[in-house]
mmCIF file of C-alpha atoms in Angstrom:
data_model
loop_
_atom_site.group_PDB
_atom_site.id
_atom_site.type_symbol
_atom_site.label_atom_id
_atom_site.label_comp_id
_atom_site.label_asym_id
_atom_site.label_seq_id
_atom_site.Cartn_x
_atom_site.Cartn_y
_atom_site.Cartn_z
ATOM 1 C CA UNK A 161 -134.122 -112.383 -62.533
ATOM 2 C CA UNK A 162 -136.153 -110.073 -64.740
ATOM 3 C CA UNK A 163 -134.767 -109.304 -68.197
ATOM 4 C CA UNK A 164 -135.313 -105.811 -69.591
ATOM 5 C CA UNK A 165 -134.563 -105.894 -73.320
ATOM 6 C CA UNK A 166 -133.555 -102.390 -74.396
ATOM 7 C CA UNK A 167 -134.127 -102.478 -78.139
ATOM 8 C CA UNK A 168 -136.594 -105.294 -78.820
ATOM 9 C CA UNK A 169 -135.915 -105.460 -82.555
ATOM 10 C CA UNK A 170 -134.581 -108.460 -84.458
ATOM 11 C CA UNK A 171 -131.933 -109.615 -81.975
ATOM 12 C CA UNK A 172 -133.570 -108.243 -78.823
ATOM 13 C CA UNK A 173 -136.966 -109.588 -79.832
ATOM 14 C CA UNK A 174 -135.546 -113.031 -80.574
ATOM 15 C CA UNK A 175 -133.748 -113.261 -77.229
ATOM 16 C CA UNK A 176 -136.650 -111.756 -75.288
ATOM 17 C CA UNK A 177 -139.181 -114.018 -76.968
ATOM 18 C CA UNK A 178 -137.177 -117.157 -76.317
ATOM 19 C CA UNK A 179 -136.619 -116.188 -72.671
ATOM 20 C CA UNK A 180 -140.343 -115.557 -72.254
ATOM 21 C CA UNK A 181 -141.197 -118.860 -73.916
ATOM 22 C CA UNK A 182 -139.038 -120.625 -71.320
ATOM 23 C CA UNK A 183 -140.959 -118.940 -68.518
ATOM 24 C CA UNK A 184 -138.599 -116.091 -67.645
ATOM 25 C CA UNK A 185 -139.767 -112.613 -66.656
ATOM 26 C CA UNK A 186 -139.199 -110.265 -69.632
ATOM 27 C CA UNK A 187 -139.934 -106.594 -70.340
ATOM 28 C CA UNK A 188 -139.503 -105.237 -73.858
ATOM 29 C CA UNK A 189 -138.340 -101.698 -74.614
ATOM 30 C CA UNK A 190 -139.235 -100.382 -78.063
ATOM 31 C CA UNK A 191 -140.201 -97.225 -79.932
ATOM 32 C CA UNK A 192 -142.695 -96.007 -82.497
ATOM 33 C CA UNK A 193 -144.855 -98.363 -84.540
ATOM 34 C CA UNK A 194 -142.995 -101.425 -83.238
ATOM 35 C CA UNK A 195 -143.731 -100.454 -79.625
ATOM 36 C CA UNK A 196 -147.394 -99.833 -80.472
ATOM 37 C CA UNK A 197 -147.737 -103.202 -82.230
ATOM 38 C CA UNK A 198 -146.059 -105.037 -79.346
ATOM 39 C CA UNK A 199 -148.452 -103.425 -76.869
ATOM 40 C CA UNK A 200 -151.556 -104.108 -78.918
ATOM 41 C CA UNK A 201 -150.836 -107.552 -80.346
ATOM 42 C CA UNK A 202 -147.847 -108.932 -78.422
ATOM 43 C CA UNK A 203 -144.505 -110.097 -79.820
ATOM 44 C CA UNK A 204 -144.998 -112.562 -82.640
ATOM 45 C CA UNK A 205 -141.843 -114.676 -82.882
ATOM 46 C CA UNK A 206 -141.548 -116.824 -86.003
ATOM 47 C CA UNK A 207 -139.094 -119.743 -85.671
ATOM 48 C CA UNK A 208 -138.565 -123.164 -87.276
ATOM 49 C CA UNK A 209 -140.574 -124.778 -84.469
ATOM 50 C CA UNK A 210 -143.605 -122.566 -85.060
ATOM 51 C CA UNK A 211 -144.971 -119.088 -84.468
ATOM 52 C CA UNK A 212 -145.768 -117.960 -80.946
ATOM 53 C CA UNK A 213 -147.220 -114.710 -79.679
ATOM 54 C CA UNK A 214 -145.904 -113.437 -76.352
ATOM 55 C CA UNK A 215 -147.996 -110.888 -74.487
ATOM 56 C CA UNK A 216 -145.237 -109.111 -72.567
ATOM 57 C CA UNK A 217 -144.929 -105.791 -70.756
ATOM 58 C CA UNK A 218 -143.725 -103.131 -73.192
ATOM 59 C CA UNK A 219 -142.292 -99.739 -72.268
ATOM 60 C CA UNK A 220 -140.920 -96.870 -74.297
ATOM 61 C CA UNK A 221 -138.178 -95.953 -71.820
ATOM 62 C CA UNK A 222 -136.971 -96.069 -68.223
ATOM 63 C CA UNK A 223 -139.508 -93.523 -66.978
ATOM 64 C CA UNK A 224 -142.277 -96.093 -67.593
ATOM 65 C CA UNK A 225 -140.938 -98.824 -65.305
ATOM 66 C CA UNK A 226 -139.779 -99.204 -61.709
ATOM 67 C CA UNK A 227 -136.442 -100.992 -61.679
ATOM 68 C CA UNK A 228 -135.753 -103.862 -59.266
ATOM 69 C CA UNK A 229 -132.507 -105.182 -57.755
ATOM 70 C CA UNK A 230 -132.938 -108.469 -59.646
ATOM 71 C CA UNK A 231 -133.170 -106.805 -63.077
ATOM 72 C CA UNK A 232 -130.762 -107.583 -65.914
ATOM 73 C CA UNK A 233 -130.483 -104.946 -68.648
ATOM 74 C CA UNK A 234 -129.908 -106.371 -72.122
ATOM 75 C CA UNK A 235 -128.745 -103.603 -74.453
ATOM 76 C CA UNK A 236 -129.680 -104.590 -78.005
ATOM 77 C CA UNK A 237 -129.836 -101.226 -79.765
ATOM 78 C CA UNK A 238 -127.426 -100.452 -82.585
ATOM 79 C CA UNK A 239 -124.136 -99.010 -81.330
ATOM 80 C CA UNK A 240 -124.887 -95.567 -82.792
ATOM 81 C CA UNK A 241 -127.916 -95.425 -80.469
ATOM 82 C CA UNK A 242 -126.030 -96.613 -77.376
ATOM 83 C CA UNK A 243 -125.146 -93.313 -75.718
ATOM 84 C CA UNK A 244 -128.732 -92.107 -75.611
ATOM 85 C CA UNK A 245 -129.927 -95.426 -74.195
ATOM 86 C CA UNK A 246 -127.113 -95.705 -71.647
ATOM 87 C CA UNK A 247 -127.655 -92.150 -70.437
ATOM 88 C CA UNK A 248 -131.381 -92.728 -70.103
ATOM 89 C CA UNK A 249 -131.070 -95.942 -68.080
ATOM 90 C CA UNK A 250 -127.894 -95.557 -66.011
ATOM 91 C CA UNK A 251 -129.232 -92.915 -63.590
ATOM 92 C CA UNK A 252 -132.585 -94.578 -62.942
ATOM 93 C CA UNK A 253 -133.173 -95.391 -59.284
ATOM 94 C CA UNK A 254 -132.900 -98.955 -58.014
ATOM 95 C CA UNK A 255 -133.833 -98.714 -54.343
ATOM 96 C CA UNK A 256 -131.186 -96.493 -52.747
ATOM 97 C CA UNK A 257 -128.830 -97.004 -55.692
ATOM 98 C CA UNK A 258 -128.906 -96.444 -59.457
ATOM 99 C CA UNK A 259 -128.951 -98.825 -62.388
ATOM 100 C CA UNK A 260 -125.422 -97.789 -63.326
ATOM 101 C CA UNK A 261 -124.122 -98.618 -59.863
ATOM 102 C CA UNK A 262 -125.936 -101.873 -59.211
ATOM 103 C CA UNK A 263 -127.508 -103.595 -62.228
ATOM 104 C CA UNK A 264 -125.731 -105.871 -64.709
ATOM 105 C CA UNK A 265 -125.809 -104.627 -68.280
ATOM 106 C CA UNK A 266 -125.160 -106.936 -71.237
ATOM 107 C CA UNK A 267 -124.104 -105.463 -74.586
ATOM 108 C CA UNK A 268 -125.820 -107.665 -77.182
ATOM 109 C CA UNK A 269 -124.400 -105.668 -80.071
ATOM 110 C CA UNK A 270 -122.148 -105.894 -83.088
ATOM 111 C CA UNK A 271 -118.792 -104.167 -82.908
ATOM 112 C CA UNK A 272 -116.576 -103.606 -79.872
ATOM 113 C CA UNK A 273 -117.380 -100.047 -78.816
ATOM 114 C CA UNK A 274 -120.622 -100.660 -76.915
ATOM 115 C CA UNK A 275 -118.870 -102.127 -73.896
ATOM 116 C CA UNK A 276 -116.488 -99.169 -73.587
ATOM 117 C CA UNK A 277 -119.401 -96.736 -73.795
ATOM 118 C CA UNK A 278 -121.297 -98.741 -71.189
ATOM 119 C CA UNK A 279 -118.393 -98.984 -68.748
ATOM 120 C CA UNK A 280 -118.311 -95.199 -68.448
ATOM 121 C CA UNK A 281 -121.842 -95.366 -67.035
ATOM 122 C CA UNK A 282 -122.308 -98.888 -65.625
ATOM 123 C CA UNK A 283 -120.125 -100.676 -63.099
ATOM 124 C CA UNK A 284 -121.131 -104.209 -64.126
ATOM 125 C CA UNK A 285 -120.750 -104.594 -67.890
ATOM 126 C CA UNK A 286 -120.846 -107.841 -69.848
ATOM 127 C CA UNK A 287 -120.111 -108.530 -73.491
ATOM 128 C CA UNK A 288 -122.236 -110.777 -75.674
ATOM 129 C CA UNK A 289 -120.986 -112.005 -79.040
ATOM 130 C CA UNK A 290 -124.204 -112.445 -81.007
ATOM 131 C CA UNK A 291 -124.471 -115.108 -83.703
ATOM 132 C CA UNK A 292 -128.232 -114.893 -84.246
ATOM 133 C CA UNK A 293 -129.506 -114.343 -87.784
ATOM 134 C CA UNK A 294 -132.914 -112.690 -87.403
ATOM 135 C CA UNK A 295 -135.015 -109.935 -88.869
ATOM 136 C CA UNK A 296 -137.770 -107.523 -87.901
ATOM 137 C CA UNK A 297 -140.350 -108.542 -90.506
ATOM 138 C CA UNK A 298 -142.902 -105.859 -89.619
ATOM 139 C CA UNK A 299 -143.870 -103.993 -86.452
ATOM 140 C CA UNK A 300 -144.452 -106.587 -83.755
ATOM 141 C CA UNK A 301 -143.144 -109.520 -85.815
ATOM 142 C CA UNK A 302 -139.617 -110.965 -85.514
ATOM 143 C CA UNK A 303 -138.291 -113.920 -87.513
ATOM 144 C CA UNK A 304 -135.482 -116.088 -86.111
ATOM 145 C CA UNK A 305 -134.795 -118.809 -88.696
ATOM 146 C CA UNK A 306 -132.064 -120.889 -87.022
ATOM 147 C CA UNK A 307 -132.269 -124.424 -85.648
ATOM 148 C CA UNK A 308 -131.653 -126.377 -83.420
ATOM 149 C CA UNK A 309 -130.531 -123.276 -81.493
ATOM 150 C CA UNK A 310 -131.997 -119.858 -82.224
ATOM 151 C CA UNK A 311 -128.529 -118.367 -81.754
ATOM 152 C CA UNK A 312 -125.129 -118.621 -80.115
ATOM 153 C CA UNK A 313 -124.367 -115.956 -77.528
ATOM 154 C CA UNK A 314 -120.839 -116.077 -76.132
ATOM 155 C CA UNK A 315 -120.875 -114.283 -72.783
ATOM 156 C CA UNK A 316 -118.146 -112.768 -70.657
ATOM 157 C CA UNK A 317 -117.476 -109.993 -68.195
ATOM 158 C CA UNK A 318 -115.994 -106.845 -69.735
ATOM 159 C CA UNK A 319 -113.107 -106.441 -70.204
ATOM 160 C CA UNK A 320 -112.456 -110.066 -69.216
ATOM 161 C CA UNK A 321 -113.487 -112.812 -66.844
ATOM 162 C CA UNK A 322 -116.763 -114.295 -65.609
ATOM 163 C CA UNK A 323 -118.814 -114.397 -62.421
ATOM 164 C CA UNK A 324 -121.802 -116.128 -60.824
ATOM 165 C CA UNK A 325 -124.290 -113.577 -62.187
ATOM 166 C CA UNK A 326 -123.117 -114.312 -65.695
ATOM 167 C CA UNK A 327 -123.399 -118.054 -65.156
ATOM 168 C CA UNK A 328 -126.998 -117.635 -63.945
ATOM 169 C CA UNK A 329 -127.817 -115.571 -67.026
ATOM 170 C CA UNK A 330 -126.203 -118.167 -69.276
ATOM 171 C CA UNK A 331 -128.233 -120.925 -67.603
ATOM 172 C CA UNK A 332 -131.458 -119.001 -68.299
ATOM 173 C CA UNK A 333 -130.467 -118.533 -71.948
ATOM 174 C CA UNK A 334 -129.551 -122.198 -72.314
ATOM 175 C CA UNK A 335 -133.073 -123.127 -71.174
ATOM 176 C CA UNK A 336 -134.438 -120.829 -73.880
ATOM 177 C CA UNK A 337 -133.173 -122.493 -77.096
ATOM 178 C CA UNK A 338 -130.081 -120.291 -77.031
ATOM 179 C CA UNK A 339 -126.528 -121.616 -76.748
ATOM 180 C CA UNK A 340 -124.679 -119.367 -74.276
ATOM 181 C CA UNK A 341 -121.051 -120.362 -73.637
ATOM 182 C CA UNK A 342 -119.433 -118.439 -70.778
ATOM 183 C CA UNK A 343 -115.931 -117.443 -71.853
ATOM 184 C CA UNK A 344 -113.157 -115.562 -70.022
ATOM 185 C CA UNK A 345 -112.199 -113.614 -73.160
ATOM 186 C CA UNK A 346 -115.463 -112.452 -74.716
ATOM 187 C CA UNK A 347 -113.821 -109.574 -76.600
ATOM 188 C CA UNK A 348 -111.637 -112.037 -78.503
ATOM 189 C CA UNK A 349 -114.879 -113.463 -79.888
ATOM 190 C CA UNK A 350 -116.344 -110.041 -80.522
ATOM 191 C CA UNK A 351 -113.293 -108.983 -82.534
ATOM 192 C CA UNK A 352 -113.715 -112.120 -84.632
ATOM 193 C CA UNK A 353 -117.362 -111.170 -85.205
ATOM 194 C CA UNK A 354 -116.202 -107.649 -86.101
ATOM 195 C CA UNK A 355 -114.143 -109.092 -88.944
ATOM 196 C CA UNK A 356 -117.199 -110.992 -90.176
ATOM 197 C CA UNK A 357 -119.366 -107.869 -89.943
ATOM 198 C CA UNK A 358 -117.079 -105.910 -92.281
ATOM 199 C CA UNK A 359 -119.161 -107.537 -95.021
ATOM 200 C CA UNK A 360 -122.299 -105.776 -93.800
ATOM 201 C CA UNK A 361 -121.573 -102.581 -95.706
ATOM 202 C CA UNK A 362 -121.100 -104.455 -99.000
ATOM 203 C CA UNK A 363 -124.391 -106.311 -98.521
ATOM 204 C CA UNK A 364 -126.221 -103.152 -97.473
ATOM 205 C CA UNK A 365 -125.335 -101.168 -100.586
ATOM 206 C CA UNK A 366 -125.061 -103.956 -103.195
ATOM 207 C CA UNK A 367 -127.340 -106.772 -102.031
ATOM 208 C CA UNK A 368 -126.850 -110.465 -101.157
ATOM 209 C CA UNK A 369 -123.281 -111.758 -100.936
ATOM 210 C CA UNK A 370 -123.776 -114.810 -103.108
ATOM 211 C CA UNK A 371 -121.521 -114.241 -106.124
ATOM 212 C CA UNK A 372 -117.744 -114.707 -106.450
ATOM 213 C CA UNK A 373 -117.471 -110.969 -107.152
ATOM 214 C CA UNK A 374 -119.140 -110.182 -103.838
ATOM 215 C CA UNK A 375 -116.824 -112.536 -101.986
ATOM 216 C CA UNK A 376 -113.794 -110.784 -103.483
ATOM 217 C CA UNK A 377 -114.948 -107.447 -102.071
ATOM 218 C CA UNK A 378 -115.658 -108.973 -98.673
ATOM 219 C CA UNK A 379 -112.271 -110.686 -98.611
ATOM 220 C CA UNK A 380 -110.555 -107.373 -99.326
ATOM 221 C CA UNK A 381 -112.282 -105.703 -96.382
ATOM 222 C CA UNK A 382 -111.515 -108.589 -94.035
ATOM 223 C CA UNK A 383 -107.872 -108.856 -95.126
ATOM 224 C CA UNK A 384 -107.461 -105.210 -94.226
ATOM 225 C CA UNK A 385 -109.209 -105.790 -90.901
ATOM 226 C CA UNK A 386 -107.011 -108.760 -90.041
ATOM 227 C CA UNK A 387 -103.872 -106.768 -90.823
ATOM 228 C CA UNK A 388 -105.055 -103.956 -88.555
ATOM 229 C CA UNK A 389 -105.906 -106.226 -85.615
ATOM 230 C CA UNK A 390 -102.561 -108.001 -85.967
ATOM 231 C CA UNK A 391 -100.697 -104.681 -86.019
ATOM 232 C CA UNK A 392 -102.618 -103.550 -82.931
ATOM 233 C CA UNK A 393 -101.864 -106.811 -81.118
ATOM 234 C CA UNK A 394 -105.572 -107.543 -80.660
ATOM 235 C CA UNK A 395 -106.500 -111.214 -80.302
ATOM 236 C CA UNK A 396 -109.473 -112.698 -82.151
ATOM 237 C CA UNK A 397 -110.924 -116.189 -82.440
ATOM 238 C CA UNK A 398 -109.792 -117.901 -85.623
ATOM 239 C CA UNK A 399 -112.027 -119.415 -88.288
ATOM 240 C CA UNK A 400 -111.539 -122.971 -87.016
ATOM 241 C CA UNK A 401 -112.737 -122.038 -83.520
ATOM 242 C CA UNK A 402 -115.773 -120.267 -84.904
ATOM 243 C CA UNK A 403 -116.696 -123.127 -87.215
ATOM 244 C CA UNK A 404 -116.343 -125.638 -84.384
ATOM 245 C CA UNK A 405 -118.665 -123.558 -82.198
ATOM 246 C CA UNK A 406 -121.326 -123.041 -84.877
ATOM 247 C CA UNK A 407 -121.219 -126.472 -86.545
ATOM 248 C CA UNK A 408 -124.740 -127.923 -86.878
ATOM 249 C CA UNK A 409 -126.033 -125.620 -84.129
ATOM 250 C CA UNK A 410 -127.414 -122.611 -86.036
ATOM 251 C CA UNK A 411 -128.635 -123.856 -89.408
ATOM 252 C CA UNK A 412 -130.796 -121.316 -91.251
ATOM 253 C CA UNK A 413 -134.052 -122.731 -92.654
ATOM 254 C CA UNK A 414 -136.779 -121.001 -94.713
ATOM 255 C CA UNK A 415 -139.710 -119.701 -92.673
ATOM 256 C CA UNK A 416 -143.194 -119.549 -94.239
ATOM 257 C CA UNK A 417 -144.404 -115.972 -94.504
ATOM 258 C CA UNK A 418 -141.107 -114.577 -93.264
ATOM 259 C CA UNK A 419 -138.632 -114.280 -96.142
ATOM 260 C CA UNK A 420 -135.004 -114.076 -95.073
ATOM 261 C CA UNK A 421 -133.795 -110.515 -95.262
ATOM 262 C CA UNK A 422 -130.259 -109.215 -95.160
ATOM 263 C CA UNK A 423 -128.061 -108.516 -92.161
ATOM 264 C CA UNK A 424 -128.419 -105.738 -89.631
ATOM 265 C CA UNK A 425 -127.003 -102.967 -91.850
ATOM 266 C CA UNK A 426 -129.176 -104.019 -94.794
ATOM 267 C CA UNK A 427 -132.198 -103.957 -92.484
ATOM 268 C CA UNK A 428 -131.345 -100.431 -91.297
ATOM 269 C CA UNK A 429 -131.338 -99.167 -94.887
ATOM 270 C CA UNK A 430 -134.492 -101.118 -95.751
ATOM 271 C CA UNK A 431 -136.360 -99.531 -92.859
ATOM 272 C CA UNK A 432 -135.053 -96.064 -93.744
ATOM 273 C CA UNK A 433 -133.839 -95.351 -90.218
ATOM 274 C CA UNK A 434 -131.391 -92.697 -91.414
ATOM 275 C CA UNK A 435 -128.489 -94.294 -89.532
ATOM 276 C CA UNK A 436 -126.285 -97.338 -89.930
ATOM 277 C CA UNK A 437 -123.659 -99.021 -87.752
ATOM 278 C CA UNK A 438 -120.796 -98.843 -90.290
ATOM 279 C CA UNK A 439 -118.947 -96.247 -88.182
ATOM 280 C CA UNK A 440 -118.538 -98.958 -85.512
ATOM 281 C CA UNK A 441 -117.778 -101.846 -87.897
ATOM 282 C CA UNK A 442 -115.701 -100.694 -90.878
ATOM 283 C CA UNK A 443 -115.062 -97.495 -88.929
ATOM 284 C CA UNK A 444 -113.505 -99.438 -86.063
ATOM 285 C CA UNK A 445 -110.924 -100.846 -88.495
ATOM 286 C CA UNK A 446 -110.330 -97.360 -89.891
ATOM 287 C CA UNK A 447 -109.779 -95.997 -86.379
ATOM 288 C CA UNK A 448 -107.358 -98.765 -85.414
ATOM 289 C CA UNK A 449 -105.557 -98.424 -88.739
ATOM 290 C CA UNK A 450 -104.967 -94.741 -88.134
ATOM 291 C CA UNK A 451 -103.775 -95.421 -84.589
ATOM 292 C CA UNK A 452 -101.323 -98.096 -85.695
ATOM 293 C CA UNK A 453 -100.173 -96.809 -89.074
ATOM 294 C CA UNK A 454 -101.963 -99.344 -91.275
ATOM 295 C CA UNK A 455 -103.690 -98.032 -94.433
ATOM 296 C CA UNK A 456 -107.381 -98.964 -94.637
ATOM 297 C CA UNK A 457 -108.664 -97.593 -97.979
ATOM 298 C CA UNK A 458 -111.198 -100.416 -98.499
ATOM 299 C CA UNK A 459 -112.888 -100.010 -95.140
ATOM 300 C CA UNK A 460 -112.731 -96.210 -95.311
ATOM 301 C CA UNK A 461 -114.544 -96.326 -98.642
ATOM 302 C CA UNK A 462 -117.140 -98.830 -97.411
ATOM 303 C CA UNK A 463 -117.753 -96.758 -94.272
ATOM 304 C CA UNK A 464 -118.335 -93.569 -96.254
ATOM 305 C CA UNK A 465 -120.483 -95.377 -98.809
ATOM 306 C CA UNK A 466 -122.740 -96.984 -96.195
ATOM 307 C CA UNK A 467 -123.038 -93.702 -94.297
ATOM 308 C CA UNK A 468 -124.022 -91.871 -97.474
ATOM 309 C CA UNK A 469 -126.702 -94.477 -98.224
ATOM 310 C CA UNK A 470 -128.177 -94.071 -94.739
ATOM 311 C CA UNK A 471 -128.011 -90.275 -94.776
ATOM 312 C CA UNK A 472 -129.564 -90.066 -98.244
ATOM 313 C CA UNK A 473 -132.185 -92.760 -97.541
ATOM 314 C CA UNK A 474 -130.995 -94.663 -100.581
ATOM 315 C CA UNK A 475 -132.579 -98.116 -101.055
ATOM 316 C CA UNK A 476 -130.643 -101.117 -99.762
ATOM 317 C CA UNK A 477 -128.842 -103.030 -102.504
ATOM 318 C CA UNK A 478 -129.281 -100.296 -105.127
ATOM 319 C CA UNK A 479 -125.622 -100.171 -106.202
ATOM 320 C CA UNK A 480 -124.001 -102.808 -108.393
ATOM 321 C CA UNK A 481 -121.001 -104.820 -107.250
ATOM 322 C CA UNK A 482 -119.061 -103.456 -110.217
ATOM 323 C CA UNK A 483 -119.707 -99.902 -109.011
ATOM 324 C CA UNK A 484 -118.568 -100.764 -105.501
ATOM 325 C CA UNK A 485 -115.456 -102.497 -106.860
ATOM 326 C CA UNK A 486 -114.599 -99.448 -108.969
ATOM 327 C CA UNK A 487 -114.778 -97.193 -105.898
ATOM 328 C CA UNK A 488 -112.561 -99.559 -103.902
ATOM 329 C CA UNK A 489 -110.047 -99.782 -106.744
ATOM 330 C CA UNK A 490 -109.923 -95.978 -107.011
ATOM 331 C CA UNK A 491 -109.284 -95.736 -103.271
ATOM 332 C CA UNK A 492 -106.172 -97.846 -103.643
#
């Protein structure tokens, strides 16, 4: 199988680099300065076991590559960029068929909306719950600081189940320093990750979540999220299951020359992209709360706050925790 990584940033670059290191056929899809650096210098992947440069094919979009029946599309763009990517790739020819009709597409994304968007355009959609702390250090350079595994990638067919294609993909990932459990209920794991990602907005606007005050704000957002999922009857993996899966498998270690940055939302603000995924993290809880009659003032406020930071190109971490707390208190 050939893996086409659509969005070769922090997560996509880490997965693509590890697959390439294990000898798998990989094509990276990227834009702008990152694409140019990948083409000129290769993908430099910094990990606890050293730094390796992978000279891989790099394309800017589907019009630059001829798709094959053995291709696997790995969608690793932020959810807010999904529709454009899915539209661009789904109609591309694969022999007498199209990518949407015949190729497997894996949503390696935070949140739970990517799979629904994909299923409108692709027949064979798979969910991936990504536990892979990583960062795009500079164009062409990705840091993945976890050991002994680079990440844990729970895999399942969407909306549920598994198949032989998925098991082959998981086997390739397992040979690539990535733990890839095949599960029949991948969305249960992705909803659990959604609850964890409600903290992203707090980190993005107010910096590292290391103080007791930060934890209080995060706990408020997650308590609201849990109440909403319970009211909606949506299952999610509990903390004990998650801890058992991650225990001693993804320990973060310092990497020389690659300081640990914040999470995905913090990175979006730091790079000044002008967009952020809060509409599909905190906003997912807001949506479900409105559908099921559960108030969500904390997540509504965090969603608006993160969106305003992205729209105004405000620096990541430039608000104090006290200021964020005051806004949440005023919201009720």
